[in-house]
Coordinates of C-alpha atoms in Angstrom, one line a residue:
M1 CA -0.9 -30.3 0.6
G2 CA -1.4 -33.8 -0.6
W3 CA -3.4 -35.1 -3.6
I4 CA -7.2 -35.6 -3.1
E5 CA -8.9 -38.3 -5.2
T6 CA -11.9 -37.3 -7.3
S7 CA -14.2 -39.0 -9.8
G8 CA -12.8 -40.8 -12.8
G9 CA -9.5 -41.6 -11.2
Y10 CA -8.3 -38.0 -11.2
A11 CA -6.7 -36.3 -8.2
V12 CA -6.4 -32.6 -7.4
T13 CA -4.3 -30.5 -5.1
L14 CA -3.6 -26.8 -4.3
D15 CA -0.3 -25.2 -5.2
G16 CA -0.4 -21.8 -3.6
T17 CA -3.7 -20.5 -4.9
R18 CA -3.8 -22.6 -8.1
V19 CA -5.7 -25.9 -8.4
L20 CA -3.6 -28.7 -10.0
C21 CA -4.9 -31.9 -11.5
R22 CA -3.4 -35.3 -12.5
N23 CA -4.9 -38.2 -14.2
A24 CA -5.2 -41.9 -13.1
A25 CA -1.8 -42.6 -14.6
G26 CA -0.3 -39.9 -12.4
R27 CA 0.5 -37.5 -15.2
A28 CA 0.1 -33.8 -14.3
L29 CA -2.4 -32.0 -16.6
K30 CA -2.1 -28.4 -17.8
Q31 CA -5.6 -27.6 -16.5
V32 CA -8.5 -29.2 -14.6
P33 CA -10.7 -31.0 -17.1
A34 CA -14.1 -29.4 -17.8
K35 CA -15.9 -32.5 -16.6
L36 CA -14.5 -31.9 -13.1
K37 CA -15.8 -28.3 -13.0
D38 CA -18.6 -29.2 -10.6
D39 CA -16.8 -31.9 -8.7
A40 CA -17.2 -31.4 -5.0
E41 CA -13.5 -31.6 -4.2
V42 CA -12.6 -29.2 -7.0
V43 CA -15.2 -26.8 -5.9
R44 CA -13.9 -26.9 -2.3
L45 CA -10.3 -26.3 -3.4
R46 CA -11.3 -23.4 -5.6
Q47 CA -13.2 -21.9 -2.7
L48 CA -10.2 -22.3 -0.5
A49 CA -8.0 -20.7 -3.2
E50 CA -10.3 -17.7 -3.3
W51 CA -10.2 -17.4 0.5
L52 CA -6.4 -17.6 0.5
E53 CA -6.1 -14.9 -2.2
R54 CA -8.5 -12.7 -0.2
H55 CA -6.6 -13.4 3.1
E56 CA -3.3 -12.5 1.5
R57 CA -4.7 -9.3 0.1
E58 CA -6.2 -8.4 3.5
C59 CA -2.9 -9.0 5.3
R60 CA -1.1 -6.7 2.8
E61 CA -3.7 -4.0 3.3
Q62 CA -3.5 -4.2 7.0
V63 CA 0.3 -3.9 7.0
D64 CA 0.0 -1.0 4.5
A65 CA -2.4 0.7 7.0
W66 CA 0.1 0.3 9.8
L67 CA 2.8 1.9 7.7
V68 CA 0.7 4.7 6.2
R69 CA -0.9 5.7 9.5
S70 CA 2.3 5.3 11.5
L71 CA 0.5 3.0 14.0
P72 CA 2.6 1.2 16.7
V73 CA 2.3 -2.5 16.4
P74 CA 2.6 -4.8 19.5
V75 CA 5.5 -7.3 19.2
A76 CA 3.1 -9.9 20.7
L77 CA 0.7 -9.5 17.8
L78 CA 3.5 -9.9 15.2
A79 CA 4.7 -13.1 17.0
R80 CA 1.1 -14.4 17.0
V81 CA 0.5 -13.9 13.2
W82 CA 4.0 -14.8 12.1
P83 CA 3.4 -18.5 11.6
D84 CA 0.7 -17.7 9.0
A85 CA 2.4 -17.7 5.6
A86 CA 0.3 -14.8 4.3
W87 CA 1.1 -12.6 7.2
Q88 CA 4.8 -13.6 7.1
S89 CA 4.9 -12.7 3.4
A90 CA 3.5 -9.3 4.0
L91 CA 5.8 -8.6 7.0
R92 CA 9.1 -10.2 6.2
D93 CA 12.0 -7.8 5.5
L94 CA 10.1 -4.7 6.4
V95 CA 12.1 -2.1 8.3
V96 CA 10.9 -2.0 11.9
A97 CA 12.0 0.3 14.7
P98 CA 11.4 0.0 18.4
V99 CA 9.0 2.5 19.9
A100 CA 10.7 4.6 22.5
A101 CA 9.2 5.7 25.8
D102 CA 8.1 9.0 24.3
G103 CA 6.3 7.2 21.5
S104 CA 8.8 8.0 18.8
A105 CA 10.5 5.5 16.6
D106 CA 14.1 4.6 17.7
T107 CA 15.5 4.5 14.1
A108 CA 19.0 3.9 15.4
R109 CA 17.9 0.4 16.4
A110 CA 15.9 -0.3 13.3
G111 CA 16.4 -3.3 11.1
F112 CA 14.8 -5.7 8.6
L113 CA 12.3 -8.0 10.2
R114 CA 13.3 -11.7 9.7
D115 CA 11.5 -13.5 12.6
A116 CA 8.9 -13.0 15.3
D117 CA 8.7 -15.3 18.4
P118 CA 6.5 -14.8 21.5
V119 CA 9.5 -15.7 23.8
R120 CA 12.6 -14.6 22.0
G121 CA 11.0 -11.4 20.4
L122 CA 11.7 -10.0 17.0
G123 CA 14.7 -11.2 14.9
I124 CA 16.1 -8.4 12.7
V125 CA 19.0 -7.7 10.5
D126 CA 20.2 -4.3 11.8
L127 CA 21.6 -1.5 9.6
D128 CA 25.1 -2.8 10.2
G129 CA 24.2 -6.2 8.7
D130 CA 24.2 -8.0 12.0
S131 CA 21.4 -10.4 13.1
V132 CA 20.1 -9.3 16.5
R133 CA 17.0 -9.9 18.7
L134 CA 14.7 -7.3 20.2
D135 CA 13.9 -8.5 23.7
P136 CA 10.1 -8.5 24.1
A137 CA 10.6 -7.6 27.8
K138 CA 12.2 -4.4 26.7
V139 CA 10.5 -3.7 23.4
A140 CA 6.8 -4.1 23.5
T141 CA 5.8 -2.2 20.3
V142 CA 7.5 -1.4 17.0
L143 CA 6.8 1.0 14.2
I144 CA 6.9 0.2 10.5
P145 CA 8.1 3.6 9.4
H146 CA 6.9 5.3 6.3
P147 CA 9.8 5.7 3.9
V148 CA 9.5 9.5 4.0
L149 CA 10.4 9.3 7.7
L150 CA 13.6 7.2 7.1
E151 CA 16.8 9.1 7.1
E152 CA 19.3 8.2 4.3
L153 CA 16.5 6.4 2.4
A154 CA 18.7 6.1 -0.7
E155 CA 21.4 4.3 1.3
L156 CA 18.8 2.0 2.9
R157 CA 17.5 1.0 -0.6
E158 CA 21.0 0.2 -1.7
F159 CA 21.6 -1.9 1.5
A160 CA 18.3 -3.7 0.9
A161 CA 19.4 -4.6 -2.6
E162 CA 22.7 -6.0 -1.3
L163 CA 20.7 -8.2 1.1
G164 CA 18.4 -9.4 -1.6
V165 CA 15.4 -8.0 0.3
E166 CA 12.0 -8.4 -1.4
Q167 CA 9.3 -6.7 0.6
G168 CA 5.7 -8.1 0.4
A169 CA 4.3 -4.7 1.4
E170 CA 5.5 -1.6 -0.3
Q171 CA 7.8 0.3 2.0
L172 CA 11.4 1.1 1.0
F173 CA 10.7 1.3 -2.7
R174 CA 7.4 3.2 -2.2
E175 CA 7.6 6.6 -4.0
V176 CA 7.8 9.5 -1.7
W177 CA 6.9 13.2 -2.1
R178 CA 8.2 15.9 0.1
R179 CA 6.5 19.2 0.8
P180 CA 8.3 22.1 -0.9
E181 CA 9.7 24.8 1.3
P182 CA 7.4 27.8 1.7
S183 CA 7.9 30.4 -1.0
D184 CA 8.1 34.1 -0.6
D185 CA 6.3 34.5 -3.9
P186 CA 2.6 35.4 -3.4
A187 CA 1.9 33.5 -6.6
D188 CA 3.5 30.4 -5.1
A189 CA 3.7 27.9 -8.0
G190 CA 1.4 24.9 -7.5
S191 CA -0.8 26.5 -4.8
T192 CA -3.4 29.1 -4.4
A193 CA -4.7 31.4 -1.7
G194 CA -1.4 33.2 -1.1
T195 CA 2.0 32.0 0.0
A196 CA 2.8 28.4 0.8
G197 CA 2.4 29.3 4.5
T198 CA -1.3 30.1 4.1
A199 CA -2.2 28.2 1.0
Q200 CA -4.8 25.4 1.5
D201 CA -4.6 23.5 -1.8
W202 CA -2.0 22.1 -4.1
R203 CA -2.6 22.5 -7.8
A204 CA 0.4 20.5 -9.2
Y205 CA -2.1 17.9 -10.5
A206 CA -4.9 20.2 -11.6
N207 CA -6.4 20.3 -15.1
G208 CA -5.8 16.7 -15.9
K209 CA -8.3 15.8 -18.6
F210 CA -10.4 12.7 -18.6
E211 CA -12.8 12.0 -21.5
Q212 CA -15.4 10.8 -19.1
L213 CA -15.7 11.4 -15.3
R214 CA -16.3 7.7 -14.9
H215 CA -12.8 7.0 -16.3
A216 CA -11.3 9.1 -13.5
T217 CA -13.4 7.6 -10.7
A218 CA -12.8 4.0 -12.0
R219 CA -9.1 4.6 -12.0
A220 CA -9.2 5.9 -8.4
V221 CA -11.2 3.0 -7.2
S222 CA -8.9 0.5 -9.0
L223 CA -6.0 2.0 -7.1
G224 CA -7.7 1.2 -3.8
Y225 CA -9.1 4.7 -3.0
R226 CA -12.6 5.8 -2.2
V227 CA -14.5 8.5 -4.2
R228 CA -16.9 10.8 -2.3
G229 CA -18.6 14.1 -3.2
G230 CA -16.6 14.5 -6.5
Q231 CA -13.2 13.8 -4.8
V232 CA -11.0 10.8 -4.4
V233 CA -10.0 10.6 -0.7
C234 CA -7.3 8.9 1.3
P235 CA -7.8 8.6 5.1
L236 CA -4.5 9.2 7.0
V237 CA -3.1 9.6 10.5
E238 CA -0.2 11.9 11.3
D239 CA 1.2 12.1 14.8
G240 CA -1.9 10.3 16.1
R241 CA -4.2 12.9 14.5
P242 CA -6.8 11.6 11.9
L243 CA -7.1 13.5 8.7
E244 CA -7.6 12.9 5.0
A245 CA -6.3 14.0 1.6
A246 CA -8.8 14.9 -1.0
Y247 CA -8.3 15.4 -4.8
W248 CA -11.0 16.9 -7.0
L249 CA -12.2 14.8 -9.9
G250 CA -15.6 16.4 -10.7
D251 CA -19.2 16.0 -9.8
D252 CA -21.0 16.2 -13.2
Y253 CA -22.6 13.3 -15.1
P254 CA -20.4 10.2 -15.2
D255 CA -20.2 10.3 -19.0
T256 CA -19.1 13.9 -19.4
E257 CA -15.6 15.2 -19.8
T258 CA -13.9 16.4 -16.6
L259 CA -10.8 18.2 -15.5
T260 CA -9.1 17.4 -12.2
G261 CA -8.8 20.2 -9.6
S262 CA -6.7 20.8 -6.6
L263 CA -5.4 18.5 -3.8
E264 CA -6.2 19.5 -0.2
W265 CA -5.9 18.1 3.3
R266 CA -8.6 18.2 5.9
D267 CA -8.8 17.5 9.6
A268 CA -11.3 15.2 11.3
A269 CA -13.8 18.0 11.5
G270 CA -13.5 18.6 7.7
R271 CA -11.5 21.9 8.0
R272 CA -9.0 22.5 5.3
L273 CA -5.4 22.6 6.6
P274 CA -2.8 25.2 5.5
L275 CA -0.2 23.4 3.4
A276 CA 2.4 24.4 6.0
D277 CA 0.6 22.3 8.6
V278 CA 0.5 19.1 6.6
G279 CA 2.9 16.5 8.0
P280 CA 5.4 14.5 5.9
V281 CA 3.5 11.3 5.7
A282 CA 0.2 12.9 5.0
W283 CA 1.8 15.1 2.3
S284 CA 3.6 12.1 0.7
E285 CA 0.5 9.9 0.6
G286 CA -1.8 12.6 -0.5
E287 CA 0.4 13.6 -3.4
R288 CA 1.0 9.9 -4.2
M289 CA -2.7 9.5 -4.6
A290 CA -3.1 12.5 -6.8
A291 CA -0.1 11.5 -9.0
L292 CA -1.4 8.0 -9.5
V293 CA -4.9 9.2 -10.6
Y294 CA -3.5 12.1 -12.7
A295 CA -1.2 9.6 -14.6
G296 CA -4.3 8.2 -16.2
R297 CA -5.3 11.5 -17.8
V298 CA -5.6 12.0 -21.6
V299 CA -2.2 13.2 -22.9
V300 CA -2.2 14.9 -26.2
S301 CA 1.2 14.8 -28.0
D302 CA 2.7 17.8 -29.7
E303 CA 2.1 16.2 -33.1
E304 CA -1.6 15.5 -32.3
G305 CA -2.0 19.1 -31.0
A306 CA -0.6 20.5 -34.3
L307 CA -3.1 18.7 -36.5

């Protein structure tokens, strides 16, 4: 945007989400002078910058929700928001796949999103490296697949690196976790309540020590999760079915020591699901949540433990 004149011969402008200032001689300053703190134009630009930052964050969060919840996205919607720089930054270079008649993702026609137009449809770079168009008359919706659903994920990541892909929303390089195969051992490592086929909780991230419960809950909130009833929760959708992952943090006083507990998945009615019934996206995102929170635990080194 252009420069806006303010008091004292100064002029201000917005560069992305940063307010820049120059003096009457046209020299750019390192920062806005303190005497312009309450200038009307400076205040308006700072408010605009705050709105832009919030808008960019909300766009990324919405795209992340489409990915995590495997929600089909209308091509017309993508074309409508594409001119917005914040939306384009969040969407550009994501892998998208046409939704087939049966509602599944046609991954054979997937590609990296490069353009969205209401008339010409979506412009993608397909997995052979060719630039193609998805005709909006034939492709009404697309899926932004969760990486755990993508076959040959490692090869896709290498191809993305060759193309110089930089995704605004975390997709290809999002860490994924896959549910272990059911064990015949009744003591099935990492779970309780019998074999993996009947177990209802996953204890791979149990017994993580936090000096204060508030430290665990603050970490969970800072990562974008909600805390409810002593658990950090992540709402999910798998095959159109709403459910949530829940990881125990503790329900004592905020300033008391706590140990994390098990990770479980529940349906919309609050019933715990057997681990064998948890789908790949729900499993990956639930374990991702638990791993991120667990990483903030107190770790005692061997040397400290020997003292």
